Coordinates of C-alpha atoms in Angstrom, one line a residue:
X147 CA -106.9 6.2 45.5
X148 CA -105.5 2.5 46.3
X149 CA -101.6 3.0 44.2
X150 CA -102.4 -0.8 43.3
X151 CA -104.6 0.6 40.5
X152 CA -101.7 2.3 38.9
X153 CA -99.7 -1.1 38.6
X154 CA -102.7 -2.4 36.5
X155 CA -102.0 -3.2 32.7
X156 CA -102.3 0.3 30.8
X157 CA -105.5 -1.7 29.4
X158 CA -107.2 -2.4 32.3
X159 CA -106.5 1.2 33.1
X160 CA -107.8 2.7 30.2
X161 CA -111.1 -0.1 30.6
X162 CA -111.8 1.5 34.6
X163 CA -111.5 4.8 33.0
X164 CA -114.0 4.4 30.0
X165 CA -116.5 2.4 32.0
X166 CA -117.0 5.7 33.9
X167 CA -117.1 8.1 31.4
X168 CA -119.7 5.9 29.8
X169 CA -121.9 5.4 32.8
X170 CA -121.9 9.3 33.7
X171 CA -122.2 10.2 30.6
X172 CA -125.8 8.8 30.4
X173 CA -126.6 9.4 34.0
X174 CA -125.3 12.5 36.5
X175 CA -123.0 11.5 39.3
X176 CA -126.5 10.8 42.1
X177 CA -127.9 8.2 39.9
X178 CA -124.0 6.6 38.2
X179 CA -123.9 3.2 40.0
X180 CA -120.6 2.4 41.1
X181 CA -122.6 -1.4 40.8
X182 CA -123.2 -0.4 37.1
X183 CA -119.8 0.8 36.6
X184 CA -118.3 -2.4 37.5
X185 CA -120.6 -4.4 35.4
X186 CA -119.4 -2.5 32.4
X187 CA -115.4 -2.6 33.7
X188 CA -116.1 -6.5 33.7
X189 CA -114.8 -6.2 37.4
X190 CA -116.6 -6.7 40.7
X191 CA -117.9 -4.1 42.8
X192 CA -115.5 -4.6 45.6
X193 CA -112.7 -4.3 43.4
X194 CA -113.6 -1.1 42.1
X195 CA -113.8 0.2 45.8
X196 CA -110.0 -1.5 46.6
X197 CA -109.0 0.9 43.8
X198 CA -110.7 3.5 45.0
X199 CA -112.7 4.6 48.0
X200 CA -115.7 5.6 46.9
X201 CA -117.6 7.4 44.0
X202 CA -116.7 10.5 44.8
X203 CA -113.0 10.0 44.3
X204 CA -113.4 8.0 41.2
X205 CA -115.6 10.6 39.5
X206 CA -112.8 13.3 40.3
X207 CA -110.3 11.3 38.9
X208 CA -112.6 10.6 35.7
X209 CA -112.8 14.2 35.6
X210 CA -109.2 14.4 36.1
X211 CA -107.9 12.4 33.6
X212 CA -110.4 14.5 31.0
X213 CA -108.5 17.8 32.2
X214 CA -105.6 16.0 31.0
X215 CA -106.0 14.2 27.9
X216 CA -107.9 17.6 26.4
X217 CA -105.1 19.8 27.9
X218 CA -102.2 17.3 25.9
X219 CA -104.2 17.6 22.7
X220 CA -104.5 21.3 22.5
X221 CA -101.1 21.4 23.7
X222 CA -100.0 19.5 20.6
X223 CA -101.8 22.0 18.6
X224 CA -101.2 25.5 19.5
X225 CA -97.8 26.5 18.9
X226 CA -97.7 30.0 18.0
X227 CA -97.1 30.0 14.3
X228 CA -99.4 30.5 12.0
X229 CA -101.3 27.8 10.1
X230 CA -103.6 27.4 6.8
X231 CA -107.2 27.4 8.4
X232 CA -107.9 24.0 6.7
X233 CA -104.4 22.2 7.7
X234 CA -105.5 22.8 11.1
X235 CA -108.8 22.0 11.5
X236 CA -108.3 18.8 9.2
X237 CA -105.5 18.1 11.9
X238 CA -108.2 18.7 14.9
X239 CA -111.1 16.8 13.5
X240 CA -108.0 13.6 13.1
X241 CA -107.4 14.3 16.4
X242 CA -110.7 14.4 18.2
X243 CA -112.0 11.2 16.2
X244 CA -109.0 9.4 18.0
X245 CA -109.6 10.5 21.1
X246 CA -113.1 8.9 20.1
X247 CA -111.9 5.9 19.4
X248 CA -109.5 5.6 22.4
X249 CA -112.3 7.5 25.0
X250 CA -115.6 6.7 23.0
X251 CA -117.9 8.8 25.9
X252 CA -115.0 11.4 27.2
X253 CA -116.4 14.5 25.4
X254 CA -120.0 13.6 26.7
X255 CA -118.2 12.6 29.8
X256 CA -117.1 16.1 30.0
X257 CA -119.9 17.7 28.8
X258 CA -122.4 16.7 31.5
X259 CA -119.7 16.9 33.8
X260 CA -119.4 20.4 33.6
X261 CA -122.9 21.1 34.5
X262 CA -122.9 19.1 37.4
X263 CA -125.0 20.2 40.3
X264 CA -124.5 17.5 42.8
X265 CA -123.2 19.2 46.0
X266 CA -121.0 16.5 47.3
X267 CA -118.8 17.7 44.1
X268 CA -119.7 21.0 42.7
X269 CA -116.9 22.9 44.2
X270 CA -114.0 20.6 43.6
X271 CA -115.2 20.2 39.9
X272 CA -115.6 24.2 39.9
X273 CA -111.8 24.3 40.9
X274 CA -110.9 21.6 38.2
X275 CA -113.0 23.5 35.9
X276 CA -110.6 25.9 35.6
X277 CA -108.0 23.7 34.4
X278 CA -109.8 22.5 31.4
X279 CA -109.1 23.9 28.2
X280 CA -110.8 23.4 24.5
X281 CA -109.4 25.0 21.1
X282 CA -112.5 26.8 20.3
X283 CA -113.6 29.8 17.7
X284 CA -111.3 32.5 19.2
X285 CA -108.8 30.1 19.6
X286 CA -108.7 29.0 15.6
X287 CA -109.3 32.8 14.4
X288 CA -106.0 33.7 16.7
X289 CA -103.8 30.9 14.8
X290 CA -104.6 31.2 11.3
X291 CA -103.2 32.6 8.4
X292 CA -105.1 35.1 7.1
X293 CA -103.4 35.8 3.1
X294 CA -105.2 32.9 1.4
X295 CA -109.0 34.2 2.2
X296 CA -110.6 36.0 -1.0
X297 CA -111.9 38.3 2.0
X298 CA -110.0 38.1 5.2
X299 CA -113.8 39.1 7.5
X300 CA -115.0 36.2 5.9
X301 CA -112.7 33.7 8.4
X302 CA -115.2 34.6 11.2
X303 CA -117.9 33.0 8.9
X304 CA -116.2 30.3 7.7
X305 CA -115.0 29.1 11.2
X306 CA -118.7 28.8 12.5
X307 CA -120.2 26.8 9.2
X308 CA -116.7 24.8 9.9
X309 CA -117.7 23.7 13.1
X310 CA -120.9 23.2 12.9
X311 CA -120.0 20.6 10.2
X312 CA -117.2 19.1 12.3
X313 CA -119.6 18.6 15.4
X314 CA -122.1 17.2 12.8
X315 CA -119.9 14.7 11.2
X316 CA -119.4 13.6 15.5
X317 CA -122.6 13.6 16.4
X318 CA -123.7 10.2 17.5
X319 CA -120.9 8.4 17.1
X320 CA -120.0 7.3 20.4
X321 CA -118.0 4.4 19.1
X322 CA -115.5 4.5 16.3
X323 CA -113.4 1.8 15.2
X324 CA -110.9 2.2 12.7
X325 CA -112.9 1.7 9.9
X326 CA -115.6 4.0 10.7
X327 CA -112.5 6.8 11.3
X328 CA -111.3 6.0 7.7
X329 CA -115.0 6.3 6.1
X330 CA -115.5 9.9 8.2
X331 CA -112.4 11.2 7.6
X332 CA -113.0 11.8 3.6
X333 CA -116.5 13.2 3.9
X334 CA -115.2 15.6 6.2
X335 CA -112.5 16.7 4.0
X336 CA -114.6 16.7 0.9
X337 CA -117.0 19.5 2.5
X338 CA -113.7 21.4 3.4
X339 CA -112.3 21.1 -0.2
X340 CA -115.9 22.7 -1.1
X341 CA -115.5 25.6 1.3
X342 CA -111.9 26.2 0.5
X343 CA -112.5 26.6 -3.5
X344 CA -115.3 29.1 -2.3
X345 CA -113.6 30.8 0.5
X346 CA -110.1 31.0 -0.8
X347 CA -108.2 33.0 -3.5

């Protein structure tokens, strides 16, 4: 990669970045036009190969970049103590709808890239793959608190219907602005008020 690109305004940065994820998250990395990519970067094509050499090194650093924003967030979450089931997933769902806003395709960026055939990248994502780390069910069951349930097998339960409703609430919105965050945001905590009166003492 050209070390020109990293002199580029954090914004034009971030606009290289999301171009990407939104081009190979509708197609996989054969058919993801570097051509298309620079249309939506609002750059031309040989720009994007000064900054870097070809599509297989862009994609990588895409892929990259995912590792690490995802890896920061669950680093800002996990710290070992405790927590009150709802405080933390209420924190979470906050979380994930800014990374939304900020990276409006990464988590479908990420999602097809994990599944990736292509052989001119398989193993170097397989490598990478390794890296990347999501706060999932076993995850949340390991840091909560368990004293407030009415019934303390029922967190197993609750954690499911929890995330099904989170990844509901997602679902199709690729792109939030703040607005949209603030109208989400309540109805999401309103169906965990509901399931906390029932699930706690």
């Amino acid at each position: 990669m050209n070390s020109s690109y990293f002199k580029l305004p954090p914004d034009k940065q971030n606009n290289l970045i999301n171009a990407g994820y939104k081009v190979f998250s509708l197609y996989p990395y054969k058919k993801g036009s570097m051509s298309f990519i620079a249309g939506e970067a609002a750059i031309s094509k040989s720009l994007m190969f000064y900054y870097f050499k070809n599509k297989k090194e862009y994609y990588l650093y895409l892929f990259d970049m995912a590792i690490q924003f995802l890896s920061d967030r669950k680093e800002e979450s996990i710290c070992g103590k405790k927590k009150d089931l709802f405080q933390l997933v209420n924190r979470e769902i906050e979380r994930r709808l800014r990374a939304m806003h900020d990276y409006p395709y990464l988590l479908q960026f990420v999602a097809k890239a994990y599944y990736e055939s292509e052989e001119e990248i398989k193993s170097e994502l397989e490598i990478r793959k390794k890296a990347l780390t999501w706060i999932g069910k076993e995850d949340i069951l390991k840091l909560i608190d368990y004293e407030p349930f009415q019934n303390p097998s029922d967190a197993k339960e609750l954690v499911d219907i929890i995330l099904v409703i989170a990844e509901g609430c997602m679902l199709g919105r690729e792109e939030l602005s703040d607005a949209k965050i603030r109208e989400i945001l309540p109805v999401f905590q309103n169906m965990m008020n509901s399931l906390k009166n029932h699930y706690y003492k």
